[in-house]
Short mmCIF file of N, CA, C and O in Angstrom, two decimals:
data_model
loop_
_atom_site.label_atom_id
_atom_site.label_comp_id
_atom_site.label_asym_id
_atom_site.label_seq_id
_atom_site.Cartn_x
_atom_site.Cartn_y
_atom_site.Cartn_z
N GLN A 1 3.27 6.74 -19.47
CA GLN A 1 3.84 6.81 -18.13
C GLN A 1 2.77 6.45 -17.10
O GLN A 1 1.58 6.72 -17.31
N VAL A 2 3.21 5.84 -16.02
CA VAL A 2 2.29 5.40 -14.96
C VAL A 2 2.59 6.16 -13.68
O VAL A 2 3.76 6.40 -13.35
N GLN A 3 1.56 6.54 -12.99
CA GLN A 3 1.72 7.19 -11.69
C GLN A 3 0.86 6.48 -10.65
O GLN A 3 -0.24 6.03 -10.95
N LEU A 4 1.38 6.39 -9.42
CA LEU A 4 0.63 5.92 -8.28
C LEU A 4 0.47 7.09 -7.32
O LEU A 4 1.48 7.69 -6.91
N VAL A 5 -0.76 7.40 -6.99
CA VAL A 5 -1.02 8.53 -6.11
C VAL A 5 -1.71 8.02 -4.85
O VAL A 5 -2.80 7.44 -4.92
N GLU A 6 -1.05 8.26 -3.71
CA GLU A 6 -1.56 7.79 -2.43
C GLU A 6 -2.29 8.90 -1.70
O GLU A 6 -2.00 10.09 -1.90
N SER A 7 -3.21 8.52 -0.84
CA SER A 7 -3.90 9.47 0.02
C SER A 7 -4.37 8.76 1.27
O SER A 7 -4.42 7.52 1.31
N GLY A 8 -4.70 9.54 2.29
CA GLY A 8 -5.32 8.98 3.48
C GLY A 8 -4.44 8.93 4.71
O GLY A 8 -4.91 8.54 5.78
N GLY A 9 -3.18 9.30 4.61
CA GLY A 9 -2.33 9.30 5.79
C GLY A 9 -2.70 10.43 6.73
O GLY A 9 -3.55 11.26 6.43
N GLY A 10 -2.05 10.44 7.90
CA GLY A 10 -2.31 11.51 8.85
C GLY A 10 -1.91 11.14 10.26
O GLY A 10 -1.18 10.17 10.47
N LEU A 11 -2.39 11.93 11.19
CA LEU A 11 -2.10 11.73 12.62
C LEU A 11 -3.34 11.16 13.30
O LEU A 11 -4.45 11.69 13.12
N VAL A 12 -3.15 10.11 14.07
CA VAL A 12 -4.26 9.48 14.75
C VAL A 12 -3.78 8.99 16.12
O VAL A 12 -2.60 8.69 16.30
N GLN A 13 -4.68 8.92 17.07
CA GLN A 13 -4.33 8.39 18.38
C GLN A 13 -4.30 6.87 18.36
O GLN A 13 -4.97 6.23 17.53
N ALA A 14 -3.55 6.30 19.27
CA ALA A 14 -3.50 4.85 19.39
C ALA A 14 -4.91 4.28 19.57
O ALA A 14 -5.72 4.85 20.31
N GLY A 15 -5.17 3.19 18.87
CA GLY A 15 -6.49 2.60 18.89
C GLY A 15 -7.41 3.08 17.78
O GLY A 15 -8.48 2.51 17.55
N GLY A 16 -6.99 4.13 17.09
CA GLY A 16 -7.79 4.69 16.02
C GLY A 16 -7.62 3.97 14.70
O GLY A 16 -6.93 2.94 14.61
N SER A 17 -8.24 4.54 13.66
CA SER A 17 -8.24 3.91 12.34
C SER A 17 -7.89 4.94 11.27
O SER A 17 -8.16 6.13 11.42
N LEU A 18 -7.31 4.44 10.20
CA LEU A 18 -7.06 5.22 9.00
C LEU A 18 -7.26 4.32 7.79
O LEU A 18 -7.07 3.10 7.90
N ARG A 19 -7.62 4.92 6.67
CA ARG A 19 -7.74 4.17 5.42
C ARG A 19 -6.87 4.82 4.38
O ARG A 19 -7.07 6.00 4.04
N LEU A 20 -5.93 4.07 3.86
CA LEU A 20 -5.06 4.56 2.79
C LEU A 20 -5.61 4.11 1.44
O LEU A 20 -6.16 3.01 1.32
N SER A 21 -5.44 4.98 0.44
CA SER A 21 -5.83 4.65 -0.93
C SER A 21 -4.66 4.92 -1.85
O SER A 21 -3.84 5.80 -1.59
N CYS A 22 -4.59 4.15 -2.92
CA CYS A 22 -3.54 4.34 -3.92
C CYS A 22 -4.15 4.06 -5.29
O CYS A 22 -4.56 2.93 -5.57
N ALA A 23 -4.19 5.09 -6.12
CA ALA A 23 -4.78 4.97 -7.45
C ALA A 23 -3.69 5.01 -8.52
O ALA A 23 -2.84 5.90 -8.51
N ALA A 24 -3.73 4.05 -9.42
CA ALA A 24 -2.80 4.00 -10.53
C ALA A 24 -3.43 4.63 -11.76
O ALA A 24 -4.62 4.40 -12.04
N SER A 25 -2.64 5.42 -12.49
CA SER A 25 -3.15 6.06 -13.71
C SER A 25 -2.06 6.05 -14.77
O SER A 25 -0.87 5.91 -14.46
N GLY A 26 -2.49 6.24 -16.02
CA GLY A 26 -1.53 6.26 -17.12
C GLY A 26 -1.77 5.12 -18.08
O GLY A 26 -2.88 4.63 -18.21
N THR A 27 -0.71 4.70 -18.74
CA THR A 27 -0.80 3.61 -19.73
C THR A 27 -0.76 2.27 -19.00
O THR A 27 0.30 1.76 -18.67
N ILE A 28 -1.95 1.73 -18.76
CA ILE A 28 -2.08 0.49 -17.98
C ILE A 28 -2.82 -0.54 -18.80
O ILE A 28 -3.96 -0.33 -19.19
N PHE A 29 -2.15 -1.67 -19.04
CA PHE A 29 -2.80 -2.78 -19.73
C PHE A 29 -3.39 -3.73 -18.70
O PHE A 29 -4.53 -4.19 -18.85
N SER A 30 -2.62 -4.05 -17.69
CA SER A 30 -3.11 -4.89 -16.60
C SER A 30 -2.25 -4.65 -15.36
O SER A 30 -1.13 -4.14 -15.46
N ILE A 31 -2.80 -5.02 -14.22
CA ILE A 31 -2.09 -4.89 -12.96
C ILE A 31 -2.02 -6.24 -12.29
O ILE A 31 -3.06 -6.89 -12.11
N ASN A 32 -0.84 -6.63 -11.91
CA ASN A 32 -0.67 -7.91 -11.22
C ASN A 32 -0.82 -7.66 -9.72
O ASN A 32 -1.88 -7.26 -9.26
N ALA A 33 0.21 -7.86 -8.96
CA ALA A 33 0.12 -7.66 -7.52
C ALA A 33 0.13 -6.18 -7.16
O ALA A 33 0.72 -5.36 -7.86
N MET A 34 -0.56 -5.86 -6.08
CA MET A 34 -0.54 -4.52 -5.52
C MET A 34 -0.25 -4.68 -4.03
O MET A 34 -0.65 -5.67 -3.41
N GLY A 35 0.44 -3.70 -3.46
CA GLY A 35 0.79 -3.86 -2.05
C GLY A 35 1.13 -2.56 -1.37
O GLY A 35 1.23 -1.51 -2.00
N TRP A 36 1.28 -2.68 -0.07
CA TRP A 36 1.68 -1.55 0.77
C TRP A 36 2.93 -1.94 1.54
O TRP A 36 3.02 -3.04 2.11
N TYR A 37 3.90 -1.03 1.56
CA TYR A 37 5.12 -1.17 2.34
C TYR A 37 5.19 0.02 3.29
O TYR A 37 4.49 1.02 3.10
N ARG A 38 6.01 -0.12 4.29
CA ARG A 38 6.22 1.02 5.19
C ARG A 38 7.69 1.09 5.61
O ARG A 38 8.39 0.09 5.63
N GLN A 39 8.09 2.31 5.93
CA GLN A 39 9.46 2.53 6.38
C GLN A 39 9.44 3.49 7.56
O GLN A 39 9.09 4.67 7.39
N ALA A 40 9.79 2.98 8.72
CA ALA A 40 9.89 3.82 9.90
C ALA A 40 11.27 4.45 9.94
O ALA A 40 12.21 3.98 9.30
N ALA A 41 11.40 5.53 10.69
CA ALA A 41 12.67 6.25 10.77
C ALA A 41 13.77 5.32 11.25
O ALA A 41 13.63 4.63 12.27
N GLY A 42 14.86 5.28 10.50
CA GLY A 42 16.01 4.47 10.88
C GLY A 42 15.86 2.98 10.63
O GLY A 42 16.73 2.20 11.02
N LYS A 43 14.79 2.59 9.95
CA LYS A 43 14.56 1.17 9.69
C LYS A 43 14.43 0.91 8.19
O LYS A 43 14.23 1.82 7.40
N GLN A 44 14.53 -0.37 7.84
CA GLN A 44 14.39 -0.74 6.43
C GLN A 44 12.92 -0.77 6.04
O GLN A 44 12.03 -0.96 6.88
N ARG A 45 12.67 -0.59 4.75
CA ARG A 45 11.31 -0.69 4.25
C ARG A 45 10.85 -2.14 4.37
O ARG A 45 11.59 -3.08 4.07
N GLU A 46 9.60 -2.33 4.81
CA GLU A 46 9.07 -3.67 5.00
C GLU A 46 7.70 -3.81 4.35
O GLU A 46 6.95 -2.83 4.27
N LEU A 47 7.38 -5.03 3.94
CA LEU A 47 6.06 -5.31 3.38
C LEU A 47 5.03 -5.31 4.50
O LEU A 47 5.21 -5.95 5.53
N VAL A 48 3.94 -4.60 4.27
CA VAL A 48 2.82 -4.59 5.22
C VAL A 48 1.75 -5.58 4.76
O VAL A 48 1.31 -6.43 5.53
N ALA A 49 1.35 -5.45 3.50
CA ALA A 49 0.31 -6.33 2.96
C ALA A 49 0.36 -6.29 1.45
O ALA A 49 0.77 -5.28 0.86
N SER A 50 -0.06 -7.39 0.83
CA SER A 50 -0.12 -7.43 -0.63
C SER A 50 -1.37 -8.18 -1.05
O SER A 50 -1.92 -8.98 -0.28
N ILE A 51 -1.81 -7.91 -2.29
CA ILE A 51 -2.99 -8.58 -2.83
C ILE A 51 -2.74 -8.90 -4.29
O ILE A 51 -2.30 -8.03 -5.06
N GLY A 52 -3.00 -10.14 -4.67
CA GLY A 52 -2.80 -10.55 -6.05
C GLY A 52 -3.96 -10.14 -6.93
O GLY A 52 -4.99 -9.65 -6.46
N SER A 53 -3.79 -10.36 -8.23
CA SER A 53 -4.84 -9.98 -9.17
C SER A 53 -6.12 -10.77 -8.94
O SER A 53 -7.21 -10.29 -9.24
N GLY A 54 -5.99 -11.96 -8.36
CA GLY A 54 -7.16 -12.79 -8.08
C GLY A 54 -7.73 -12.56 -6.69
O GLY A 54 -8.75 -13.17 -6.34
N GLY A 55 -7.09 -11.69 -5.91
CA GLY A 55 -7.61 -11.37 -4.59
C GLY A 55 -6.92 -12.05 -3.43
O GLY A 55 -7.28 -11.81 -2.27
N SER A 56 -5.92 -12.89 -3.70
CA SER A 56 -5.21 -13.54 -2.59
C SER A 56 -4.40 -12.49 -1.84
O SER A 56 -3.81 -11.59 -2.45
N THR A 57 -4.36 -12.61 -0.52
CA THR A 57 -3.72 -11.59 0.31
C THR A 57 -2.61 -12.19 1.18
O THR A 57 -2.61 -13.38 1.48
N LYS A 58 -1.70 -11.31 1.55
CA LYS A 58 -0.62 -11.67 2.46
C LYS A 58 -0.39 -10.50 3.39
O LYS A 58 -0.45 -9.34 2.95
N TYR A 59 -0.12 -10.79 4.67
CA TYR A 59 0.08 -9.74 5.66
C TYR A 59 1.34 -10.00 6.49
O TYR A 59 1.69 -11.14 6.76
N ALA A 60 1.95 -8.91 6.92
CA ALA A 60 3.02 -9.03 7.91
C ALA A 60 2.40 -9.50 9.21
O ALA A 60 1.26 -9.13 9.54
N ASP A 61 3.12 -10.29 9.98
CA ASP A 61 2.59 -10.81 11.24
C ASP A 61 2.16 -9.68 12.17
O ASP A 61 1.20 -9.80 12.91
N SER A 62 2.88 -8.57 12.12
CA SER A 62 2.62 -7.46 13.05
C SER A 62 1.29 -6.76 12.79
O SER A 62 0.81 -6.02 13.65
N VAL A 63 0.69 -6.98 11.62
CA VAL A 63 -0.56 -6.27 11.31
C VAL A 63 -1.75 -7.22 11.11
O VAL A 63 -2.87 -6.75 10.91
N LYS A 64 -1.50 -8.51 11.17
CA LYS A 64 -2.59 -9.48 10.97
C LYS A 64 -3.70 -9.25 11.99
O LYS A 64 -3.44 -9.06 13.18
N GLY A 65 -4.92 -9.26 11.50
CA GLY A 65 -6.08 -9.05 12.38
C GLY A 65 -6.42 -7.59 12.61
O GLY A 65 -7.48 -7.28 13.16
N ARG A 66 -5.52 -6.68 12.21
CA ARG A 66 -5.78 -5.25 12.40
C ARG A 66 -5.91 -4.51 11.06
O ARG A 66 -6.68 -3.56 10.94
N PHE A 67 -5.14 -4.93 10.07
CA PHE A 67 -5.15 -4.26 8.75
C PHE A 67 -5.84 -5.16 7.73
O PHE A 67 -5.74 -6.39 7.79
N THR A 68 -6.50 -4.52 6.76
CA THR A 68 -7.13 -5.24 5.67
C THR A 68 -6.80 -4.57 4.35
O THR A 68 -7.03 -3.37 4.20
N ILE A 69 -6.25 -5.34 3.43
CA ILE A 69 -5.96 -4.82 2.09
C ILE A 69 -7.06 -5.26 1.14
O ILE A 69 -7.59 -6.37 1.24
N SER A 70 -7.41 -4.36 0.21
CA SER A 70 -8.42 -4.68 -0.80
C SER A 70 -8.09 -3.90 -2.05
O SER A 70 -7.27 -2.99 -2.04
N ARG A 71 -8.74 -4.27 -3.15
CA ARG A 71 -8.49 -3.56 -4.40
C ARG A 71 -9.77 -3.45 -5.21
O ARG A 71 -10.66 -4.31 -5.12
N ASP A 72 -9.84 -2.40 -6.01
CA ASP A 72 -10.94 -2.19 -6.94
C ASP A 72 -10.32 -2.18 -8.33
O ASP A 72 -9.71 -1.18 -8.73
N ASN A 73 -10.44 -3.29 -9.03
CA ASN A 73 -9.77 -3.40 -10.33
C ASN A 73 -10.34 -2.43 -11.36
O ASN A 73 -9.62 -1.97 -12.25
N ALA A 74 -11.61 -2.09 -11.26
CA ALA A 74 -12.21 -1.16 -12.21
C ALA A 74 -11.62 0.24 -12.05
O ALA A 74 -11.58 1.01 -13.01
N LYS A 75 -11.15 0.55 -10.84
CA LYS A 75 -10.59 1.87 -10.57
C LYS A 75 -9.07 1.84 -10.46
O LYS A 75 -8.45 2.87 -10.16
N ASN A 76 -8.45 0.68 -10.67
CA ASN A 76 -6.99 0.54 -10.54
C ASN A 76 -6.52 1.08 -9.20
O ASN A 76 -5.50 1.79 -9.12
N THR A 77 -7.24 0.74 -8.16
CA THR A 77 -6.98 1.31 -6.84
C THR A 77 -6.84 0.20 -5.80
O THR A 77 -7.57 -0.79 -5.83
N VAL A 78 -5.88 0.41 -4.89
CA VAL A 78 -5.69 -0.50 -3.77
C VAL A 78 -5.90 0.29 -2.48
O VAL A 78 -5.56 1.49 -2.41
N TYR A 79 -6.47 -0.37 -1.49
CA TYR A 79 -6.78 0.26 -0.22
C TYR A 79 -6.09 -0.49 0.92
O TYR A 79 -5.84 -1.69 0.82
N LEU A 80 -5.86 0.23 2.01
CA LEU A 80 -5.38 -0.41 3.23
C LEU A 80 -6.18 0.17 4.40
O LEU A 80 -6.01 1.34 4.74
N GLN A 81 -7.06 -0.64 4.94
CA GLN A 81 -7.83 -0.24 6.12
C GLN A 81 -7.02 -0.63 7.34
O GLN A 81 -6.69 -1.80 7.53
N MET A 82 -6.69 0.36 8.16
CA MET A 82 -5.85 0.13 9.34
C MET A 82 -6.66 0.44 10.59
O MET A 82 -7.07 1.58 10.80
N ASN A 83 -6.90 -0.58 11.39
CA ASN A 83 -7.64 -0.45 12.65
C ASN A 83 -6.73 -0.75 13.83
O ASN A 83 -5.66 -1.34 13.67
N SER A 84 -7.18 -0.36 14.99
CA SER A 84 -6.42 -0.61 16.23
C SER A 84 -4.96 -0.20 16.07
O SER A 84 -4.04 -0.96 16.41
N LEU A 85 -4.76 0.98 15.58
CA LEU A 85 -3.40 1.44 15.30
C LEU A 85 -2.58 1.59 16.57
O LEU A 85 -3.10 1.95 17.64
N LYS A 86 -1.29 1.30 16.44
CA LYS A 86 -0.35 1.37 17.55
C LYS A 86 0.76 2.37 17.21
O LYS A 86 1.04 2.60 16.02
N PRO A 87 1.41 2.93 18.20
CA PRO A 87 2.53 3.85 17.92
C PRO A 87 3.60 3.23 17.03
O PRO A 87 4.20 3.93 16.21
N GLU A 88 3.80 1.93 17.14
CA GLU A 88 4.82 1.27 16.32
C GLU A 88 4.40 1.15 14.85
O GLU A 88 5.20 0.71 14.01
N ASP A 89 3.17 1.51 14.52
CA ASP A 89 2.74 1.56 13.12
C ASP A 89 3.16 2.87 12.44
O ASP A 89 2.98 3.02 11.23
N THR A 90 3.70 3.79 13.22
CA THR A 90 4.15 5.06 12.66
C THR A 90 5.24 4.84 11.64
O THR A 90 6.25 4.18 11.91
N ALA A 91 5.03 5.38 10.43
CA ALA A 91 5.97 5.18 9.33
C ALA A 91 5.47 5.94 8.12
O ALA A 91 4.34 6.43 8.09
N VAL A 92 6.31 5.99 7.10
CA VAL A 92 5.87 6.42 5.78
C VAL A 92 5.40 5.16 5.04
O VAL A 92 6.14 4.18 4.96
N TYR A 93 4.19 5.21 4.54
CA TYR A 93 3.59 4.07 3.85
C TYR A 93 3.67 4.31 2.34
O TYR A 93 3.27 5.37 1.84
N TYR A 94 4.16 3.29 1.64
CA TYR A 94 4.34 3.37 0.19
C TYR A 94 3.47 2.33 -0.50
O TYR A 94 3.42 1.17 -0.09
N CYS A 95 2.85 2.75 -1.58
CA CYS A 95 2.09 1.85 -2.43
C CYS A 95 3.01 1.28 -3.51
O CYS A 95 3.88 1.99 -4.02
N ASN A 96 2.82 0.03 -3.84
CA ASN A 96 3.62 -0.61 -4.88
C ASN A 96 2.69 -1.42 -5.78
O ASN A 96 1.78 -2.09 -5.29
N SER A 97 2.91 -1.34 -7.10
CA SER A 97 2.09 -2.12 -8.03
C SER A 97 2.94 -2.66 -9.16
O SER A 97 3.85 -1.97 -9.64
N GLU A 98 2.63 -3.86 -9.58
CA GLU A 98 3.29 -4.48 -10.73
C GLU A 98 2.36 -4.28 -11.93
O GLU A 98 1.30 -4.92 -12.00
N ILE A 99 2.75 -3.42 -12.86
CA ILE A 99 1.85 -2.96 -13.92
C ILE A 99 2.42 -3.27 -15.28
O ILE A 99 3.61 -3.06 -15.53
N SER A 100 1.54 -3.75 -16.17
CA SER A 100 1.95 -4.05 -17.53
C SER A 100 1.42 -2.99 -18.50
O SER A 100 0.29 -2.52 -18.37
N ASN A 101 2.26 -2.64 -19.47
CA ASN A 101 1.84 -1.73 -20.54
C ASN A 101 1.44 -2.51 -21.78
O ASN A 101 1.27 -1.94 -22.86
N GLY A 102 1.31 -3.83 -21.62
CA GLY A 102 0.94 -4.69 -22.74
C GLY A 102 2.14 -5.40 -23.33
O GLY A 102 1.97 -6.31 -24.15
N ILE A 103 3.33 -4.97 -22.90
CA ILE A 103 4.56 -5.58 -23.43
C ILE A 103 5.36 -6.20 -22.28
O ILE A 103 5.83 -7.33 -22.39
N TRP A 104 5.54 -5.45 -21.23
CA TRP A 104 6.26 -5.98 -20.08
C TRP A 104 5.66 -5.46 -18.79
O TRP A 104 4.93 -4.47 -18.78
N TYR A 105 5.99 -6.16 -17.68
CA TYR A 105 5.58 -5.71 -16.34
C TYR A 105 6.72 -4.92 -15.72
O TYR A 105 7.90 -5.20 -15.93
N ARG A 106 6.33 -3.95 -14.92
CA ARG A 106 7.33 -3.15 -14.22
C ARG A 106 6.77 -2.78 -12.85
O ARG A 106 5.55 -2.60 -12.71
N ASP A 107 7.64 -2.67 -11.86
CA ASP A 107 7.25 -2.23 -10.52
C ASP A 107 7.17 -0.71 -10.45
O ASP A 107 8.09 -0.01 -10.90
N TYR A 108 6.10 -0.20 -9.88
CA TYR A 108 5.94 1.24 -9.67
C TYR A 108 5.70 1.50 -8.18
O TYR A 108 5.08 0.68 -7.49
N TRP A 109 6.17 2.68 -7.75
CA TRP A 109 6.03 3.09 -6.35
C TRP A 109 5.33 4.44 -6.26
O TRP A 109 5.53 5.31 -7.11
N GLY A 110 4.52 4.58 -5.21
CA GLY A 110 3.95 5.88 -4.92
C GLY A 110 4.96 6.75 -4.19
O GLY A 110 6.06 6.31 -3.86
N GLN A 111 4.56 7.99 -3.92
CA GLN A 111 5.47 8.95 -3.31
C GLN A 111 5.57 8.78 -1.80
O GLN A 111 6.46 9.34 -1.17
N GLY A 112 4.65 8.03 -1.23
CA GLY A 112 4.65 7.81 0.21
C GLY A 112 3.70 8.74 0.93
O GLY A 112 3.51 9.89 0.53
N THR A 113 3.08 8.22 1.98
CA THR A 113 2.19 9.03 2.81
C THR A 113 2.51 8.75 4.28
O THR A 113 2.68 7.59 4.68
N GLN A 114 2.61 9.80 5.07
CA GLN A 114 3.01 9.66 6.46
C GLN A 114 1.83 9.23 7.33
O GLN A 114 0.75 9.82 7.25
N VAL A 115 2.06 8.22 8.14
CA VAL A 115 1.10 7.80 9.15
C VAL A 115 1.78 7.94 10.52
O VAL A 115 2.84 7.37 10.74
N THR A 116 1.18 8.72 11.38
CA THR A 116 1.73 8.94 12.72
C THR A 116 0.68 8.55 13.75
O THR A 116 -0.45 9.06 13.71
N VAL A 117 1.05 7.66 14.65
CA VAL A 117 0.14 7.18 15.69
C VAL A 117 0.68 7.65 17.03
O VAL A 117 1.79 7.27 17.43
N SER A 118 -0.08 8.47 17.71
CA SER A 118 0.35 9.00 19.00
C SER A 118 -0.16 8.11 20.13
O SER A 118 -1.23 7.52 20.05
N SER A 119 0.63 8.05 21.20
CA SER A 119 0.26 7.20 22.35
C SER A 119 -0.57 7.97 23.37
O SER A 119 -0.74 9.17 23.28
#
């Protein structure tokens, strides 16, 4: 079984920074893409940023230049550094990873971590 455990959310003032972490554990043969999604109250879940196994990255237009995604393959961990936070960044942030057990790939989700940005 595979688990994704997120940490690093919290309450911060506008203009501040937070760093989210997501560690994968369990029966892991390899990890393909890793990413962060967010869901604000009353809205659909949206992609914030993703990173491929080779390090290629993709960002939502709303966070480009402010957020940075990175990964540590030795630790099976993905990070999201969030700078210049805005109230509209308030949401529950979810980690997502495409993980292989050596036979097939499957999508896994973390439990979510709340990020609240006050104005």
